[in-house]
Every structure is written in structure tokens, then in C-alpha cells.
Amino acid sequence: MSAPGLDRRAFIREHTRLLPVPHAPEIAIHVAEEATELWQKTEDELAMIGLPPPFWAFAWAGGQALARYLLDDRAIARGRRVLDFASGSGLVAIAAARCGAASVEACDIDAFAAEAMALNAAANGVSLAIRLEDLVGRDEGWDLVCAGDVCYERAMADRVVAWLGSLSARGARVLIGDPGRSYLPKERLEALASYAVPVTRTLEDADIKHSTVWRLTS
């Protein structure tokens, strides 16, 4: 569903600023400085076009942890075919590209996120293949699959983790970045690294979220 004449890229530029990511300052993304204000503007001004909450406008804790993990050990992504699932701002995808990945795909189902990814990739001088589609259930041979902050709703977590598990079973490396959200399947996860990540208090009810990068087993 879309509105005639809506300029998503102009909306993003108007309501965000290009700023360094707190826990991965090598990367800058377009973020909303006043989180609640943007959320309200989104509901009030764009409800008629069915705009989802603007997850793309924030550097979430799990994504920051994943980006930091990749940047600190660039061999993880170097030369690999990478998928950043539910990419949002494109932060993790940009980190993978910075590490020398052979190719990086960033997918999301929100058209605003796709525009944000394009803007952020250009700002960081990297190339991403941006996919505006739901890839759950697909396997296109990725070597490394990253998913940040995808376990906040039971239905989504169950569906996504089952799919990610199938990718892991056939040999893909699957990394999940998460600050301990409710539906994280810890019994299937191996902790790789943990970080104290600065976040937006109005969204997370904290200034720091302790976030872990996990490897999903099959």
C-alpha cells in the first residue's frame, strides 16, 4: 500500500540525521534523534498508507552488537556471500561490506527500510543488494546469515528461527544479535561475544543494553 507522490527518501532525510553508530562509530546511519516524535509523526501523518513502525530509524542493540563483532574480526565476513535478514537501517549489512564480503544482500519487508538502506550504504561508500521481500523459507546459498533483534514477538521468532536453523543445518554460519528479548531460543544458541551497547532510552527503557552475538546451531 502506498500513497501517491510520497517521497520516502525525502521523509527519511527530513526526520533523521546521519550520525555515527554508538558501538560501531566507523559506520554512520540516518537515525531519529527524537525517537518518540518520529514514531508519533509516523502514526499521525502516514497512517493512511499503512506505514509500519520505523524500525529502520534506530541503531538497535542486537544490530550494533553484530556490526561490532564483524568489524572486530573481519575474516568472518571476508569473501563470503552474506545475507542480513530484517536489515532495517542496513547497519549489519554495511559492516559486512566493510569487511570485504564477496556480496552482501540486505532484506526487509518495509519500503522505507529499503530506502534507508540505500541512503546509508551510499553514505558509507559500500554496495548492497537491497531486497524488498520476505525471504523466510528461501535458501540461495548464503555463507553467512545475520539477524539482529528478530526475537521480540513469538510468532516471528518461531518462524524465523526455524528457517535459520535449516540454513545452519546445511552449513551456513548463522549469527543472531540480541539483548535478551523474550523469545530468544537460548537452548539452540552458542554465545560468541557480549557487549554493553548504548541505545535509545525512549525505546529500550535503558541507556545501555547488554547484547550478545550468538551462533545458531541446527
Short mmCIF file of C-alpha atoms in Angstrom, two decimals:
data_model
loop_
_atom_site.label_atom_id
_atom_site.label_comp_id
_atom_site.label_asym_id
_atom_site.label_seq_id
_atom_site.Cartn_x
_atom_site.Cartn_y
_atom_site.Cartn_z
CA MET A 1 0.00 0.00 0.00
CA SER A 2 1.46 3.37 -0.94
CA ALA A 3 0.48 6.99 -1.16
CA PRO A 4 0.59 8.86 -4.47
CA GLY A 5 3.56 11.17 -4.62
CA LEU A 6 5.06 10.04 -1.30
CA ASP A 7 8.83 10.60 -1.34
CA ARG A 8 10.17 8.10 1.16
CA ARG A 9 13.76 9.23 0.75
CA ALA A 10 12.80 12.86 1.45
CA PHE A 11 10.85 11.74 4.52
CA ILE A 12 13.90 9.91 5.86
CA ARG A 13 16.17 12.87 5.26
CA GLU A 14 13.72 15.23 6.94
CA HIS A 15 13.22 13.16 10.08
CA THR A 16 16.70 11.76 10.68
CA ARG A 17 20.34 12.80 10.92
CA LEU A 18 23.39 10.95 9.62
CA LEU A 19 25.29 10.06 12.80
CA PRO A 20 27.98 7.57 13.85
CA VAL A 21 26.62 4.36 15.36
CA PRO A 22 27.46 4.44 19.10
CA HIS A 23 29.02 0.97 19.30
CA ALA A 24 30.33 0.92 15.72
CA PRO A 25 31.40 4.52 15.05
CA GLU A 26 33.20 3.51 11.85
CA ILE A 27 29.70 3.46 10.34
CA ALA A 28 27.20 6.33 10.13
CA ILE A 29 23.49 5.82 9.53
CA HIS A 30 20.40 8.01 9.34
CA VAL A 31 18.81 7.89 12.79
CA ALA A 32 15.94 9.66 14.51
CA GLU A 33 17.28 11.82 17.32
CA GLU A 34 13.83 12.20 18.88
CA ALA A 35 12.53 8.66 18.83
CA THR A 36 9.07 9.27 20.25
CA GLU A 37 8.49 12.26 18.00
CA LEU A 38 9.24 10.29 14.83
CA TRP A 39 7.11 7.37 15.98
CA GLN A 40 4.21 9.78 16.55
CA LYS A 41 4.74 11.55 13.24
CA THR A 42 4.73 8.20 11.53
CA GLU A 43 1.40 7.23 13.11
CA ASP A 44 -0.26 10.60 12.67
CA GLU A 45 0.98 11.65 9.25
CA LEU A 46 1.36 8.34 7.47
CA ALA A 47 -1.25 6.05 8.99
CA MET A 48 -3.26 6.23 5.77
CA ILE A 49 -0.54 4.45 3.83
CA GLY A 50 -0.11 1.71 6.42
CA LEU A 51 3.45 2.60 7.36
CA PRO A 52 4.84 0.15 9.93
CA PRO A 53 6.81 1.44 12.95
CA PRO A 54 10.08 2.98 11.71
CA PHE A 55 12.50 0.32 12.93
CA TRP A 56 14.90 1.50 10.22
CA ALA A 57 15.44 4.82 12.04
CA PHE A 58 17.33 3.42 15.04
CA ALA A 59 20.52 1.51 15.79
CA TRP A 60 19.06 -1.39 17.77
CA ALA A 61 21.15 -3.21 20.36
CA GLY A 62 21.36 -6.55 18.57
CA GLY A 63 22.35 -4.96 15.29
CA GLN A 64 25.03 -2.86 16.95
CA ALA A 65 26.46 -5.97 18.61
CA LEU A 66 26.54 -7.85 15.29
CA ALA A 67 28.18 -4.94 13.49
CA ARG A 68 30.85 -4.66 16.20
CA TYR A 69 31.50 -8.40 16.10
CA LEU A 70 32.03 -8.41 12.34
CA LEU A 71 34.20 -5.31 12.35
CA ASP A 72 36.41 -6.74 15.11
CA ASP A 73 37.05 -9.97 13.21
CA ARG A 74 36.80 -9.16 9.54
CA ALA A 75 37.66 -12.69 8.43
CA ILE A 76 34.13 -13.78 9.46
CA ALA A 77 32.57 -11.97 6.50
CA ARG A 78 35.54 -11.55 4.17
CA GLY A 79 34.98 -13.33 0.86
CA ARG A 80 31.58 -14.66 1.96
CA ARG A 81 28.11 -14.35 0.46
CA VAL A 82 26.25 -12.56 3.23
CA LEU A 83 22.56 -12.06 3.95
CA ASP A 84 21.46 -9.51 6.54
CA PHE A 85 17.89 -10.53 7.36
CA ALA A 86 15.36 -7.91 8.53
CA SER A 87 18.09 -5.41 7.92
CA GLY A 88 16.24 -2.21 8.89
CA SER A 89 18.82 0.54 8.57
CA GLY A 90 21.30 -1.77 6.83
CA LEU A 91 23.82 -1.41 9.66
CA VAL A 92 24.94 -5.05 9.78
CA ALA A 93 24.99 -5.34 6.00
CA ILE A 94 27.21 -2.26 5.80
CA ALA A 95 29.56 -3.76 8.39
CA ALA A 96 29.80 -6.97 6.35
CA ALA A 97 30.56 -5.00 3.20
CA ARG A 98 33.24 -3.04 5.05
CA CYS A 99 34.82 -6.38 5.99
CA GLY A 100 35.29 -7.40 2.37
CA ALA A 101 32.35 -9.75 1.85
CA ALA A 102 32.10 -11.12 -1.69
CA SER A 103 28.49 -9.94 -1.81
CA VAL A 104 26.00 -8.57 0.70
CA GLU A 105 22.23 -8.76 0.46
CA ALA A 106 20.09 -6.73 2.86
CA CYS A 107 16.44 -7.67 3.04
CA ASP A 108 13.40 -6.16 4.71
CA ILE A 109 9.66 -6.04 4.03
CA ASP A 110 9.37 -2.28 4.70
CA ALA A 111 9.81 0.01 1.69
CA PHE A 112 11.04 2.79 3.98
CA ALA A 113 13.74 0.46 5.28
CA ALA A 114 14.84 -0.25 1.72
CA GLU A 115 15.24 3.48 1.09
CA ALA A 116 17.10 3.91 4.38
CA MET A 117 19.47 1.08 3.45
CA ALA A 118 20.22 2.73 0.12
CA LEU A 119 20.92 6.08 1.75
CA ASN A 120 23.08 4.53 4.45
CA ALA A 121 25.04 2.35 2.03
CA ALA A 122 25.83 5.39 -0.12
CA ALA A 123 26.87 7.41 2.95
CA ASN A 124 29.34 4.67 3.87
CA GLY A 125 30.66 4.07 0.37
CA VAL A 126 29.57 0.44 0.09
CA SER A 127 27.40 -1.54 -2.30
CA LEU A 128 24.46 -3.62 -1.08
CA ALA A 129 21.92 -5.71 -2.96
CA ILE A 130 18.71 -4.46 -1.36
CA ARG A 131 15.76 -6.85 -1.42
CA LEU A 132 12.28 -5.70 -0.50
CA GLU A 133 10.78 -9.11 0.19
CA ASP A 134 10.26 -11.80 2.80
CA LEU A 135 12.98 -14.41 2.33
CA VAL A 136 11.89 -16.76 5.12
CA GLY A 137 11.85 -20.28 3.72
CA ARG A 138 14.30 -19.49 0.92
CA ASP A 139 17.86 -20.76 0.58
CA GLU A 140 20.00 -19.05 -2.02
CA GLY A 141 23.32 -20.45 -0.86
CA TRP A 142 24.43 -17.74 1.55
CA ASP A 143 27.59 -18.49 3.52
CA LEU A 144 26.82 -16.13 6.40
CA VAL A 145 23.36 -15.08 7.58
CA CYS A 146 22.97 -12.32 10.17
CA ALA A 147 19.79 -11.44 12.06
CA GLY A 148 19.61 -8.69 14.65
CA ASP A 149 16.72 -8.17 17.08
CA VAL A 150 14.31 -10.64 15.50
CA CYS A 151 13.06 -12.36 18.67
CA TYR A 152 10.74 -9.73 20.14
CA GLU A 153 7.49 -11.41 19.03
CA ARG A 154 6.74 -15.12 19.46
CA ALA A 155 5.22 -15.77 16.03
CA MET A 156 8.05 -14.03 14.20
CA ALA A 157 10.75 -15.64 16.36
CA ASP A 158 9.36 -19.15 15.87
CA ARG A 159 9.07 -18.76 12.11
CA VAL A 160 12.44 -17.07 11.59
CA VAL A 161 14.44 -19.31 13.92
CA ALA A 162 13.06 -22.47 12.29
CA TRP A 163 14.19 -21.15 8.90
CA LEU A 164 17.58 -20.01 10.18
CA GLY A 165 18.06 -23.43 11.75
CA SER A 166 17.57 -25.08 8.38
CA LEU A 167 20.23 -22.81 6.87
CA SER A 168 22.60 -23.68 9.68
CA ALA A 169 21.92 -27.39 9.19
CA ARG A 170 23.10 -27.26 5.58
CA GLY A 171 26.30 -25.40 6.53
CA ALA A 172 25.62 -21.66 6.63
CA ARG A 173 27.01 -19.72 9.55
CA VAL A 174 24.03 -18.07 11.28
CA LEU A 175 24.65 -15.20 13.70
CA ILE A 176 21.96 -13.63 15.85
CA GLY A 177 22.44 -10.36 17.70
CA ASP A 178 20.11 -9.94 20.65
CA PRO A 179 19.95 -8.14 24.02
CA GLY A 180 17.90 -10.88 25.68
CA ARG A 181 14.49 -10.37 24.13
CA SER A 182 11.62 -12.54 25.25
CA TYR A 183 11.59 -15.23 22.58
CA LEU A 184 15.29 -15.85 22.08
CA PRO A 185 15.81 -19.66 21.79
CA LYS A 186 18.86 -19.84 24.05
CA GLU A 187 18.86 -23.64 24.12
CA ARG A 188 19.91 -23.60 20.46
CA LEU A 189 22.50 -20.84 20.73
CA GLU A 190 26.21 -20.60 21.38
CA ALA A 191 27.36 -17.26 22.83
CA LEU A 192 30.27 -15.77 20.87
CA ALA A 193 30.67 -12.25 22.27
CA SER A 194 28.86 -9.81 24.55
CA TYR A 195 28.84 -6.01 24.57
CA ALA A 196 27.45 -3.12 26.59
CA VAL A 197 25.64 -1.24 23.82
CA PRO A 198 24.41 2.37 24.06
CA VAL A 199 20.75 2.58 23.00
CA THR A 200 17.80 4.97 22.86
CA ARG A 201 16.15 5.13 26.31
CA THR A 202 12.74 6.10 24.94
CA LEU A 203 12.62 2.81 23.02
CA GLU A 204 14.55 0.43 25.24
CA ASP A 205 13.89 1.90 28.73
CA ALA A 206 17.65 1.92 29.33
CA ASP A 207 20.76 3.77 28.22
CA ILE A 208 22.81 0.58 27.91
CA LYS A 209 21.67 -2.86 26.78
CA HIS A 210 23.94 -5.86 27.34
CA SER A 211 23.78 -7.58 23.98
CA THR A 212 25.18 -10.88 22.80
CA VAL A 213 26.16 -12.27 19.42
CA TRP A 214 25.04 -15.89 19.22
CA ARG A 215 25.71 -18.64 16.74
CA LEU A 216 22.59 -20.67 15.95
CA THR A 217 23.03 -24.42 15.86
CA SER A 218 20.91 -26.60 13.62
#
